[in-house]
Amino acid sequence: MDETSRSVHLEIRGTVAIVTIDSPPVNALSNAVRRDLKAVLDTVAGRGDLTFLVLHGARTSFVAGADIREMDLPAEAPSLPEVVQALDRLAIPTLAAITGACLGGGLEIAMACDARIATADARLGLPETTLGIVPGAGGTQRLPRLVGPRMAAEMIGSARLLTGAEARDGGLVDLLDPSPLAAALTYGLGLGKRRVSDLPCMADDSEAFAETVAALKARHRRSVAATTAIDLVVASTKVPFEEAVARERAAFLTLKDSDTARALRYAFLAERGTGAGMAKWDMASLRQVGVVGGGTMGTGIALAFGLAGVSTTVIERDDASCAAARTRFADQLAILVGKGRVTQVRSLEILGATEVSTDWQALRPCGLVVEAVYEDAAVKKEALAGIVRHITDDALVATNTSYLDLDALAGAVGTPSRFVGLHFFAPAHVMKLVEIVPAAATSRGTIEAAMAIVRRLSKTPVLSGNREGFIGNRIFDAYRRHMEYLLEDGADPDRIDGALEAYGFAMGPFAVFDLSGLDIAWAMRKRKAATRDPRERYVRIADRLCEAGDFGRKTGQGWYDYSGTERRLSARAAAVIDEERAARGIERRPFTDEEIVARALSVMANEGAALLAEGVAASVSDIDVVMISGYGFPRAKGGPMYAADRTGLSRVVDEMEAAIRAGGGVGEVAPLLRKLADTGEPLASLPRRAPSADR
Ligand code: 3H9
């Protein structure tokens, strides 16, 4: 018998029920899947002739969890707990056959089965806290019954995923097999009933457990979801199953509608939505990649490819530079091994697949060559011309640049349609963001290939028009200027950083300047000095620190003094700030945290609106993705454009007017922002458009 609904199929083979969840792309638990699965389970429950049930997912995933796209809509019956309950209560033994992603609600379903068989490389876990919620269908109660409360608290609190092999070692999976469905059909015959919900809760009064819980709660103190989830796991050691599950459900429902959870869902979908509407590009043709330039950026890019399983050839100019590049590459890889992010075996494979050479002929088999030499147009043109002399006609050519004009470089590439800018962020093997910048002649196929390649690196590609600063640095530059106005007007760097870090930024702007090196922005300011609007307010404090040789962390002192363990404003910065305030006759005034944050956010949203109007950014959500994944904007706040809609655009416009006054009247409220504020429409109402900016 074969009973087929749209998203869940029931096949009866003899006395075995085979249930297939089939809802592309990742079998998420949408309204339809829950409804169909519940109907199938009810059918199975109503039959007396079945001996066991196997549940598995079609294609590559088991189930990736609740459907994130539907979580903002009104809930429809049956809820996931009802489906899980129906599975849990079946009288016949049940088995989950797991391949690929078994996450969130997917794992909750698998744990409602009596046993689990998985492939060694399956991914299992409860990552709900990354979405600002706790598991909502028994996950916090079943997981500790299988792996023990300590491991469960760590897994759920830290949203740690396990491979199938790790899950077997921890007790979550019963058996590993490369073909779990076939194995389930073989072993299911001998399986008895073993409901996880009936297993006793494991009381744990040990000091080790208390310490784990305290450490986890301290580490995740900024995440209400994580601390709540940890408390729920603790409850599993003390409170009966039904009562604890009811607590979990109540916490889930409250958190699901919180501002944080909404913003995190938005960020999740925004990251996957960059490049919407683009055709898929066949990655099979990319077996080898070349990188010209083995400096920090070049080796970081080569490592990013190595981590993605792509062989790389790095070209350097002489043997000494090759040796330095090899050391740099190996050192960066060793750090990843030290942190447990890469195994020793894998690191040897990556080293084996990475060649560093002075021989440009080695670029011949490469499907893509990325130029990553010094950020200077003449030097880059020379490298690009060298690349095209040595590659095949169908290979792609990319330049890694953070501000150069792509059209000016495109001339060096014989066929500019295959040329594109890739703006990696340092360290390139760690940072998620890559801005993809086409020149005027770049073909759509090249852009689609670049998007696919960056995704293959597990990074987030965002398309940007070819305009100075692209998306991110353009916004960051406006942010820097306005934070310096606040500084000169009275808010010290540690006040500004503290306010923005309390809002959720990974680092405040002055700490970021110190980390990236004050000399970099200084060089840029000098380069732009001739074209700067003379009416623009110019804060000289950073220039004076640079003139004194204080470039930030790399010199031990910048805005802050790094000689101790604590971050302290440097004595020189404090003195220069006072002198500059006095020289300009500024009477220092206090700023509240709210004022500082409102100023920073309005400046970012205003610049973002200008980028949209100019056609540099394709969509509001792309801008948010850039700021979250490249500039430490708090993900839990959704990005500056998302935050502006929450604040209300009229207030953002008022704040921007104040910012412009502070800047000496130079600049404008982006007309697009003002128009939306006047009509009452949100930024989110703007449609996605292909970026079109020319210089
Ligand atoms: C939960 O389960 C709550 C429960 O405890 C309680 C309920 C009561 N929903 O990432 P990719 C889409 S919370 C909807 O590019 P990959 C994604 O948008 C959930 N859509 O591929 C994309 O669509 P498109 C807990 C989803 O191979 C496509 O699938 N679960 C979902 O790099 C491919 O995604 C999680 O947090 C979803 N849940 O990675 C898991 N997941 O092609 C979240 C994916 O149209 N998901 N999509 O752009 C992931 O971690 C990764 O997506 C996954 C695949 C590892 C599955």
mmCIF file of N, CA, C and O in Angstrom, residues 10 20 170 253 342 352 384-385 448 459 475 508 516 580 594 624:
data_model
loop_
_atom_site.group_PDB
_atom_site.id
_atom_site.type_symbol
_atom_site.label_atom_id
_atom_site.label_comp_id
_atom_site.label_asym_id
_atom_site.label_seq_id
_atom_site.Cartn_x
_atom_site.Cartn_y
_atom_site.Cartn_z
ATOM 1 N N LEU A 10 3.300 7.714 3.152
ATOM 2 C CA LEU A 10 3.264 6.499 3.974
ATOM 3 C C LEU A 10 3.292 5.297 3.044
ATOM 4 O O LEU A 10 2.408 5.134 2.202
ATOM 5 N N THR A 20 7.919 8.891 4.938
ATOM 6 C CA THR A 20 8.927 9.748 4.317
ATOM 7 C C THR A 20 8.462 11.198 4.374
ATOM 8 O O THR A 20 7.392 11.529 3.844
ATOM 9 N N GLY A 170 27.734 9.966 22.312
ATOM 10 C CA GLY A 170 27.049 10.624 23.435
ATOM 11 C C GLY A 170 25.779 9.911 23.868
ATOM 12 O O GLY A 170 25.188 10.278 24.885
ATOM 13 N N LEU A 253 6.675 29.708 23.622
ATOM 14 C CA LEU A 253 5.653 30.600 23.048
ATOM 15 C C LEU A 253 5.943 32.059 23.389
ATOM 16 O O LEU A 253 5.759 32.947 22.560
ATOM 17 N N VAL A 342 39.381 22.467 13.311
ATOM 18 C CA VAL A 342 39.841 21.600 12.222
ATOM 19 C C VAL A 342 40.641 20.467 12.863
ATOM 20 O O VAL A 342 41.425 20.709 13.785
ATOM 21 N N GLY A 352 48.323 19.627 2.133
ATOM 22 C CA GLY A 352 48.697 18.853 0.951
ATOM 23 C C GLY A 352 48.046 19.379 -0.314
ATOM 24 O O GLY A 352 48.572 19.211 -1.418
ATOM 25 N N LEU A 384 46.889 41.401 -12.527
ATOM 26 C CA LEU A 384 45.776 40.900 -13.351
ATOM 27 C C LEU A 384 46.257 40.562 -14.762
ATOM 28 O O LEU A 384 45.881 39.535 -15.332
ATOM 29 N N ALA A 385 47.115 41.427 -15.302
ATOM 30 C CA ALA A 385 47.629 41.165 -16.649
ATOM 31 C C ALA A 385 48.447 39.872 -16.641
ATOM 32 O O ALA A 385 48.374 39.062 -17.578
ATOM 33 N N GLU A 448 26.844 35.287 -11.067
ATOM 34 C CA GLU A 448 26.199 34.100 -10.483
ATOM 35 C C GLU A 448 27.245 33.098 -10.002
ATOM 36 O O GLU A 448 27.094 32.491 -8.937
ATOM 37 N N LYS A 459 30.319 31.185 3.218
ATOM 38 C CA LYS A 459 30.296 32.613 3.514
ATOM 39 C C LYS A 459 29.043 33.230 2.912
ATOM 40 O O LYS A 459 28.323 32.575 2.169
ATOM 41 N N ILE A 475 29.009 52.868 4.718
ATOM 42 C CA ILE A 475 28.231 53.084 5.950
ATOM 43 C C ILE A 475 29.171 53.277 7.132
ATOM 44 O O ILE A 475 28.988 54.162 7.966
ATOM 45 N N GLY A 508 32.721 48.392 20.134
ATOM 46 C CA GLY A 508 32.398 49.773 19.786
ATOM 47 C C GLY A 508 33.359 50.270 18.712
ATOM 48 O O GLY A 508 34.394 49.649 18.452
ATOM 49 N N SER A 516 41.825 47.450 13.820
ATOM 50 C CA SER A 516 42.185 47.403 12.395
ATOM 51 C C SER A 516 43.367 48.305 12.077
ATOM 52 O O SER A 516 43.970 48.181 11.011
ATOM 53 N N GLU A 580 41.820 69.409 21.775
ATOM 54 C CA GLU A 580 41.017 69.713 20.574
ATOM 55 C C GLU A 580 39.674 70.337 20.956
ATOM 56 O O GLU A 580 39.199 71.258 20.288
ATOM 57 N N GLU A 594 21.316 56.049 25.236
ATOM 58 C CA GLU A 594 20.250 56.068 24.224
ATOM 59 C C GLU A 594 20.586 57.060 23.112
ATOM 60 O O GLU A 594 20.369 56.797 21.936
ATOM 61 N N ASP A 624 21.487 45.067 5.763
ATOM 62 C CA ASP A 624 21.522 44.511 7.117
ATOM 63 C C ASP A 624 22.511 43.346 7.208
ATOM 64 O O ASP A 624 23.261 43.226 8.181
#
